[in-house]
Short mmCIF file of C-alpha atoms in Angstrom, two decimals:
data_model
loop_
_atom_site.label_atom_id
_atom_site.label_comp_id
_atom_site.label_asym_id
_atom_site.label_seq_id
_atom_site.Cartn_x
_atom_site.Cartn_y
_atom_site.Cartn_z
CA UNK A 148 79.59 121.58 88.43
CA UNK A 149 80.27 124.94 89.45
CA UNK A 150 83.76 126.12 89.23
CA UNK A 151 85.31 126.90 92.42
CA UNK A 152 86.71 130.68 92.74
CA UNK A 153 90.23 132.26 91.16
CA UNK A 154 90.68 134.17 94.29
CA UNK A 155 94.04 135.39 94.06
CA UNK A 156 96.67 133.47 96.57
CA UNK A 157 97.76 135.56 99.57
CA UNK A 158 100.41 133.12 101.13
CA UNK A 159 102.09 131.02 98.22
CA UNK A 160 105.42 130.75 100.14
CA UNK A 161 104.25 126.78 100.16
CA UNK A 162 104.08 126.55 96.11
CA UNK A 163 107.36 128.59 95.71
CA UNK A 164 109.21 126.32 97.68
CA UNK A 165 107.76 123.38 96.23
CA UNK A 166 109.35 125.27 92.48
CA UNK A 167 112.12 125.28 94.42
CA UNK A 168 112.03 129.03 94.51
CA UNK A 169 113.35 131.55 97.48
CA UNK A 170 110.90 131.96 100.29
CA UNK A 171 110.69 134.05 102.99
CA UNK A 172 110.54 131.40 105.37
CA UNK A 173 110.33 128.06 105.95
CA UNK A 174 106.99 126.82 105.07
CA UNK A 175 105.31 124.40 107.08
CA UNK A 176 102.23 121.78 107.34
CA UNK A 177 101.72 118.83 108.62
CA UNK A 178 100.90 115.16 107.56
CA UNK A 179 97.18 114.29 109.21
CA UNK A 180 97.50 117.83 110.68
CA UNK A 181 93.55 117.35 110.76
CA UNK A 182 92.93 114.78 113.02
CA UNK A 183 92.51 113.29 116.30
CA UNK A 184 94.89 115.05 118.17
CA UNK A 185 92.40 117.91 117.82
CA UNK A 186 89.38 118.05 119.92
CA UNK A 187 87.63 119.87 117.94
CA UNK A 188 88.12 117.39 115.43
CA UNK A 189 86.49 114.72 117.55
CA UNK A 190 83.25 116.81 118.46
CA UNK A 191 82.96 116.76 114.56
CA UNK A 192 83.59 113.46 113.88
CA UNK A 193 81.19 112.75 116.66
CA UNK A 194 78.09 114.82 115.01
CA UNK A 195 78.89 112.85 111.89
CA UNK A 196 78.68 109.59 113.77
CA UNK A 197 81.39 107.60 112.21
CA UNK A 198 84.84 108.10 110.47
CA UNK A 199 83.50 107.89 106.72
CA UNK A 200 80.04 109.62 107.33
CA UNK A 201 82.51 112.52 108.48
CA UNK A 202 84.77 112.07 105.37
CA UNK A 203 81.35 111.70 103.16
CA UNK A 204 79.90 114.66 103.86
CA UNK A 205 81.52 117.64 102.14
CA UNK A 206 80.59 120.41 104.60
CA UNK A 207 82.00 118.29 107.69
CA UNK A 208 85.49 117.66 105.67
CA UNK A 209 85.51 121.27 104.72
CA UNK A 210 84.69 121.91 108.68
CA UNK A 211 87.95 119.79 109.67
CA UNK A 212 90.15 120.67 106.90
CA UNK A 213 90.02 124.23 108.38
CA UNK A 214 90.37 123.38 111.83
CA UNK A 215 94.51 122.74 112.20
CA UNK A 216 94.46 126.59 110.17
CA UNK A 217 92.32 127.89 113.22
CA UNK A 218 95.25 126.93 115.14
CA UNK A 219 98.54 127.03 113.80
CA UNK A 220 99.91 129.36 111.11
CA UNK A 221 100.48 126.52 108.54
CA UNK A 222 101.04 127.45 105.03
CA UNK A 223 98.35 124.75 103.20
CA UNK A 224 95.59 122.69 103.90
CA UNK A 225 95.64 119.93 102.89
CA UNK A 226 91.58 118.11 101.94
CA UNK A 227 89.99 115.96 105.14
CA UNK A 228 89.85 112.38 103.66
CA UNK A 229 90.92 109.07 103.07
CA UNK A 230 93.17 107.16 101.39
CA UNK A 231 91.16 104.30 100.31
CA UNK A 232 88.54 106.18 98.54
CA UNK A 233 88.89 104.80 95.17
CA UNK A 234 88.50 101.35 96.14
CA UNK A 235 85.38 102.06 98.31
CA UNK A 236 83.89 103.69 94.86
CA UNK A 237 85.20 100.52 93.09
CA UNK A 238 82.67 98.21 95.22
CA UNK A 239 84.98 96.54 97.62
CA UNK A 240 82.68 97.30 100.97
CA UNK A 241 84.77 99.93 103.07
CA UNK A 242 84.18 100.02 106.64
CA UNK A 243 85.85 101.40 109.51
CA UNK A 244 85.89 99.59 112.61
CA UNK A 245 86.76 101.59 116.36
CA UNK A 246 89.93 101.11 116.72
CA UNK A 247 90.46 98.29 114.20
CA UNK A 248 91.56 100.43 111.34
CA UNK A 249 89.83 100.20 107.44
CA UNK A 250 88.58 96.56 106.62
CA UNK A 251 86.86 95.70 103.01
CA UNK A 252 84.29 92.92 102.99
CA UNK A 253 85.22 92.15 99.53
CA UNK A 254 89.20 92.01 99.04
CA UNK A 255 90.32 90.84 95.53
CA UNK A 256 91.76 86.94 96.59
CA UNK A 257 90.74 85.24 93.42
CA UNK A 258 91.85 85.51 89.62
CA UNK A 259 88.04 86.47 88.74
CA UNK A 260 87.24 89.49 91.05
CA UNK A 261 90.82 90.93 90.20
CA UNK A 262 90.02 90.39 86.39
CA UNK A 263 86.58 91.72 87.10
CA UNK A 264 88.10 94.82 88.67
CA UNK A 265 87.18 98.46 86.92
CA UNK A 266 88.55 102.23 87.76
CA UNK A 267 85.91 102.96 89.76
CA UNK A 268 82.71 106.24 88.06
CA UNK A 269 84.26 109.30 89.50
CA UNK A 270 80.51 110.25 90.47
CA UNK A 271 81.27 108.07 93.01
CA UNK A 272 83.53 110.23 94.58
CA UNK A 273 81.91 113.25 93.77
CA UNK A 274 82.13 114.14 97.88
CA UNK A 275 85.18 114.26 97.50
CA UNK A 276 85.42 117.01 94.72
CA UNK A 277 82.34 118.89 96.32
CA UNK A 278 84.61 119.30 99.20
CA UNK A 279 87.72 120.58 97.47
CA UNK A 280 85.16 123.33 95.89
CA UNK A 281 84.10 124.04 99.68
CA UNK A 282 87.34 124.15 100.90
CA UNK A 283 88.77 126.35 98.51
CA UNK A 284 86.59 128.92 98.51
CA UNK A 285 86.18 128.86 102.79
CA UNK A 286 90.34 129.23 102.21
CA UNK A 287 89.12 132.74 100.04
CA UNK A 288 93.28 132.44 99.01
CA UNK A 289 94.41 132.31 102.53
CA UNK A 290 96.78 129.09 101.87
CA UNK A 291 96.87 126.47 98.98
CA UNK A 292 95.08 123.07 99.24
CA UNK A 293 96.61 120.16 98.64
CA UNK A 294 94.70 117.14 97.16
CA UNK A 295 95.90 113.81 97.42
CA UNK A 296 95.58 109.94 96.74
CA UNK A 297 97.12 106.70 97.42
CA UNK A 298 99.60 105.01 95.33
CA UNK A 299 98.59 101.90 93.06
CA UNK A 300 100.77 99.64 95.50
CA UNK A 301 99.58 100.92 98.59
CA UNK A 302 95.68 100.56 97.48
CA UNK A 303 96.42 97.27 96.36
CA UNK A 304 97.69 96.15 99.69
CA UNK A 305 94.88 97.21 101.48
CA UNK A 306 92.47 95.75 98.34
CA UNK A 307 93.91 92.19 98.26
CA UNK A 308 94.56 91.96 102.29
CA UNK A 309 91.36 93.29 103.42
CA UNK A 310 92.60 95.25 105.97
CA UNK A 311 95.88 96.21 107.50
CA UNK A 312 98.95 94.25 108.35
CA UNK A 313 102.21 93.77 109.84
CA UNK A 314 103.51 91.77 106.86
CA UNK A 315 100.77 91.95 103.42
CA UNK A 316 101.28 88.35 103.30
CA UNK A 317 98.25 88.23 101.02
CA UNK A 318 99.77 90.96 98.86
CA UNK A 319 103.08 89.60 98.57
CA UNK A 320 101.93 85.74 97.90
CA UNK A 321 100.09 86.98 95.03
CA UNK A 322 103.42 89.56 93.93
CA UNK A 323 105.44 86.58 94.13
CA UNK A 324 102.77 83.80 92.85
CA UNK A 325 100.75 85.56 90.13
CA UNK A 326 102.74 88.20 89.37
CA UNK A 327 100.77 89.44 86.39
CA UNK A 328 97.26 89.54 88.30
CA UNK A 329 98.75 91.92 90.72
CA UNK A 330 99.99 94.05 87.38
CA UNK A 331 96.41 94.21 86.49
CA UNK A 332 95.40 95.65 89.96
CA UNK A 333 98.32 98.41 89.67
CA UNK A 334 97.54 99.25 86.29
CA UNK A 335 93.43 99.32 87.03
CA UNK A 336 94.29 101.63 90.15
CA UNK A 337 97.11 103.40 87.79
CA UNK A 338 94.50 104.74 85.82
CA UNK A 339 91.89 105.39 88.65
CA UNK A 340 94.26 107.80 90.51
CA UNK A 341 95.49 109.78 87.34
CA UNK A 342 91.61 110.33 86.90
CA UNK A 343 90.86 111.17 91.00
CA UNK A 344 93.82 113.67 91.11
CA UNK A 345 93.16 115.37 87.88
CA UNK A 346 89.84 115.77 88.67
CA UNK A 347 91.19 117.20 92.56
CA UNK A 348 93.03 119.59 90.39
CA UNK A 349 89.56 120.75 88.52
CA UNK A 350 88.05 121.11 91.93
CA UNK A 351 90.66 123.09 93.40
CA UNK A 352 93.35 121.41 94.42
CA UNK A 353 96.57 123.46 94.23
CA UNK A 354 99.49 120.88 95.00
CA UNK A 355 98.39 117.03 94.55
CA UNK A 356 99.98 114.40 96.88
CA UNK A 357 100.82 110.59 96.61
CA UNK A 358 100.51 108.58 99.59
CA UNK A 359 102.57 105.32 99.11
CA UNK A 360 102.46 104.34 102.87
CA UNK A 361 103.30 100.78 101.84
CA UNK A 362 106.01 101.02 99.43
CA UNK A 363 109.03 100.44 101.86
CA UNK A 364 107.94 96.89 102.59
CA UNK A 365 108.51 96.30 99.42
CA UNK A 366 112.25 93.67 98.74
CA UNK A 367 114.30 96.24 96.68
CA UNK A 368 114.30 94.44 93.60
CA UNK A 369 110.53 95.13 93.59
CA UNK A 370 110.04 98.84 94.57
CA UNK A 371 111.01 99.81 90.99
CA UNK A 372 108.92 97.23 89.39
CA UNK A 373 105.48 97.18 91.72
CA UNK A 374 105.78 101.29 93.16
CA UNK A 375 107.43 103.49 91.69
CA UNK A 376 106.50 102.31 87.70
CA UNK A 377 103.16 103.07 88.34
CA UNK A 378 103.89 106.59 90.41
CA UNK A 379 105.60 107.56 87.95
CA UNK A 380 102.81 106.46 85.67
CA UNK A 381 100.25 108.96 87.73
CA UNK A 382 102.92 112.11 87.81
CA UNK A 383 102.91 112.09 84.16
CA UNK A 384 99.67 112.02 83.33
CA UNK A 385 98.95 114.59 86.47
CA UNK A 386 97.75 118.30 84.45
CA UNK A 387 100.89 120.19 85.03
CA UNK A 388 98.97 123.52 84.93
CA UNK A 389 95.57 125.53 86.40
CA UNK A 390 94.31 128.83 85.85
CA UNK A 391 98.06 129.82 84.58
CA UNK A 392 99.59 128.50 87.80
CA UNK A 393 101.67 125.01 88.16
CA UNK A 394 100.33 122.68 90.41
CA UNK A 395 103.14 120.82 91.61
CA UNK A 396 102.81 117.11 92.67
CA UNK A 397 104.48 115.10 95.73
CA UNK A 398 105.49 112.02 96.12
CA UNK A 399 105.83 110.32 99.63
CA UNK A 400 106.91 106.75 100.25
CA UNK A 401 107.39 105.71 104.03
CA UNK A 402 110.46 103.92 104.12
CA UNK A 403 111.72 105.18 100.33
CA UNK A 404 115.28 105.67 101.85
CA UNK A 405 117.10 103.11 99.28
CA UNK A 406 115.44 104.42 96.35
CA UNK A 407 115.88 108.22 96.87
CA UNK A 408 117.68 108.95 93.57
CA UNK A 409 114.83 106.62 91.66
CA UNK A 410 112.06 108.87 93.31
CA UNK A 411 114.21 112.26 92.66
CA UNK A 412 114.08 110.79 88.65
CA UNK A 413 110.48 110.39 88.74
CA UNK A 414 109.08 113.66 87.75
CA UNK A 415 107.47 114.65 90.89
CA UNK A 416 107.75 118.22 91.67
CA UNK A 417 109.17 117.30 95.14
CA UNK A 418 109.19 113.98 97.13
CA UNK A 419 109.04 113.68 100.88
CA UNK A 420 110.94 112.05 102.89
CA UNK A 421 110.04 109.96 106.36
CA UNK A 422 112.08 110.83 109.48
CA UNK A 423 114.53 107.31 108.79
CA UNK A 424 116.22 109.76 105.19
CA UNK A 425 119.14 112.04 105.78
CA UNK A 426 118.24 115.42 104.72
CA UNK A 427 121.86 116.19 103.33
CA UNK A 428 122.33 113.23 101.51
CA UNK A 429 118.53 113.98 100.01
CA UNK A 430 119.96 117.21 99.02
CA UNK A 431 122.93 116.44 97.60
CA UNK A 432 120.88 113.96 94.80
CA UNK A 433 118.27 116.40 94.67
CA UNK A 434 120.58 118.86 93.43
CA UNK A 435 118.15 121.97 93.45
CA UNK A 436 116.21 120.41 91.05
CA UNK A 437 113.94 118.72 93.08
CA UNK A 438 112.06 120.21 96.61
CA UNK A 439 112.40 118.28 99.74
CA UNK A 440 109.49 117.61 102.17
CA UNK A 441 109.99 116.78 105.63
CA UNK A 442 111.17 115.24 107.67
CA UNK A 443 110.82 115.45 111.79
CA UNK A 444 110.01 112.30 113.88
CA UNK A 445 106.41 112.48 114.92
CA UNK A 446 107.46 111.09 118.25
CA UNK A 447 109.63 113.89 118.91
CA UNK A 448 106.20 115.71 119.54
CA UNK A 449 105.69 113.70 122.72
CA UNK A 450 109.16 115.12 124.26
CA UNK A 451 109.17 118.73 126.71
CA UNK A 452 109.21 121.92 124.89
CA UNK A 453 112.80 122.32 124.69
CA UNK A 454 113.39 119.18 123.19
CA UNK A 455 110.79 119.60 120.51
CA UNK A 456 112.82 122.83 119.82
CA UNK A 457 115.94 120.79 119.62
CA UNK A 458 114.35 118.46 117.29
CA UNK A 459 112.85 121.12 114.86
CA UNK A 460 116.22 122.98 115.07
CA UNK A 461 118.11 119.90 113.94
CA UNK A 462 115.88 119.25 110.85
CA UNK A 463 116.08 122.76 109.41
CA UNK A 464 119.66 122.84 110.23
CA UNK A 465 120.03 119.31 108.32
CA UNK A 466 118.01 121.07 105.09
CA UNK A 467 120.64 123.41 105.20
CA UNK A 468 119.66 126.97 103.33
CA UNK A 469 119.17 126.65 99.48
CA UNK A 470 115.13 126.79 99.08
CA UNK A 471 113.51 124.06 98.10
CA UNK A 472 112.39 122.87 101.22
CA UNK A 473 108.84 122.55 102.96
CA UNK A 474 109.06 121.49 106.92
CA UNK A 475 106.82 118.43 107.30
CA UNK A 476 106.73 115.68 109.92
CA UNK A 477 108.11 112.21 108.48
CA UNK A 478 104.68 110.69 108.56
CA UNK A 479 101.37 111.23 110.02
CA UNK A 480 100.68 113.36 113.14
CA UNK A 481 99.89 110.63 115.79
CA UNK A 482 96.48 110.78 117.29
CA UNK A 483 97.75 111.57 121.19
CA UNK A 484 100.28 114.16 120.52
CA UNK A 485 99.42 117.36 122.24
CA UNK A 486 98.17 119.74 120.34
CA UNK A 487 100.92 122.57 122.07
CA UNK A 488 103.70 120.27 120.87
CA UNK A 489 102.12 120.72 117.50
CA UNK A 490 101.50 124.28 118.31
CA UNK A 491 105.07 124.88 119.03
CA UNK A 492 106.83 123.13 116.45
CA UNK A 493 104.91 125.06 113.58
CA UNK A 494 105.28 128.47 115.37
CA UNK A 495 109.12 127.90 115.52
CA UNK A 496 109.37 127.40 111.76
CA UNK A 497 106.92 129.45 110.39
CA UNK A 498 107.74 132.45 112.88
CA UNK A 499 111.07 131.75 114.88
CA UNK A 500 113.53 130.35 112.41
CA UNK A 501 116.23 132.29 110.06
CA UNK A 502 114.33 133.17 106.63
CA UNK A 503 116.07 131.38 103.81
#
């Protein structure tokens, strides 16, 4: 494969921050800032005819992962996919139904398709990597792109529920009832995602993102024991360096409040933090050591301009001014917010806000 291109970085205020170095500025991007909130993100997804042709094809997710960039002065891009790619590539029958959400004909509800389970021939996902190489060089150093994956737990809920749910009562019959077979799933996907993000980072990926969406549903005893373990699994065995530059890794748990100082102690480079974490307390265990990502209420987009001001105000004023800290929304963009809410909130902290 052919090696994507060393151009030279001409905004790296995101990857200083993330090192927990000074920055100009705040930077900023946005969870699912590609997405359909944008219209022009909808006419693509339209030509590709369906939510994983889109994600399949490596020029389209190049096309999208530019689009937000066309926009709004973010400071990375972060690669148009999916979370459940590495179960798709380990046979489980992905499909996206309108407005249903992911659904896999063949979850793992029996001892001998979860002992049967195998990390997953990264030529599978070669789309994937082909579109990192796009990416980066359409990006010609413009911003860094982030790479990312799901955690072990959060695949697994998806993998053993088929689908999404309001309580994973599949996944948490089996934590409680068989213990040990849902080890073996973590431990399988463990493996898979060290391989998926390492291999990101060989395609291009500058900063490297875990998704666990899931792990706050977790009962506290078992956050440690069924998460985290296996994050922390994946950040060390994450290459630390490309091309002489660090590639730092993020770690993002929806509803991680509790276990703040266990995710600070992971090794992540930075963790990020939904909009239900206070900023100050996150900074007084992060101690410097540590960069913050976050953390504004995506449904503070919805409000009137000056309350969308308000809102972005009150988050950088809650980081406070040591660097270390990249402005983020809590969680994903949500598909109706206007795109001038959007527009407005990134403008005010990339342009309007006091420089740290």
């Amino acid at each position: 494969m052919e090696a994507h291109p060393k151009a030279a970085l001409k905004n790296d205020t995101l990857l200083r921050a993330l090192a927990c170095q000074p920055t100009e500025y705040t930077p900023v991007w946005l969870m699912r800032q590609a997405g359909r909130y944008l219209p022009e993100y909808n006419a693509t997804r339209a030509k590709a005819g369906s939510f994983l042709a889109l994600a399949k094809s490596p020029a389209l997710a190049t096309a999208v992962t530019l689009q937000p960039l066309e926009r709004f002065p973010l400071d990375a891009a972060i690669i148009f996919s999916d979370i459940l790619t590495i179960p798709d590539a380990m046979g489980l029958g992905l499909a996206f139904a309108e407005g249903e959400g992911p659904r896999f004909e063949r979850p793992l509800r029996d001892e001998n398709a979860i002992r049967a389970l195998a990390a997953p021939d990264l030529s599978k996902l070669r789309y994937v990597f082909d579109a990192l190489r796009e990416t980066r060089k359409a990006l010609a150093g413009r911003v860094p792109l982030i790479g990312f994956s799901g955690s072990p737990f959060t695949l697994a809920c998806y993998m053993v529920e088929g689908s999404g749910s309001g309580d994973w009562r599949a996944l948490k019959t089996l934590l409680y009832s068989r213990p040990e077979l849902l080890h073996h799933i973590l431990e399988i996907n463990a493996r898979a995602v060290i391989a998926y993000l390492n291999a990101q980072i060989e395609a291009g990926a500058q900063a490297v993102m875990i998704f666990d969406t899931w792990g706050g549903s977790l009962a506290s005893r078992d956050y440690e024991t069924f998460s985290l373990a296996y994050s922390r699994k994946i950040i060390a065995g994450l290459v630390k360096e490309k091309d002489g530059v660090r590639v730092p890794s993020i770690l993002f748990t929806k509803g991680g409040n509790p276990w703040l100082a266990q995710m600070l102690a992971s090794g992540c480079d930075a963790i990020g933090l939904d909009w239900t974490s206070d900023p100050r307390e996150a900074r007084h265990l992060a101690a410097g050591r540590v960069a913050l990502q976050g953390n504004l209420d995506p449904a503070a987009l919805f409000s009137p301009a000056k309350s969308v001001r308000e809102a972005a105000r009150r988050v950088i004023d809650a980081f406070g001014v040591a660097p270390g800290h990249v402005f983020n929304l809590g969680h994903g963009i949500l598909p109706s917010t206007p795109v001038e809410s959007a527009k407005l909130a990134v403008e005010l902290v990339h342009r309007g806000l006091p420089a740290r």
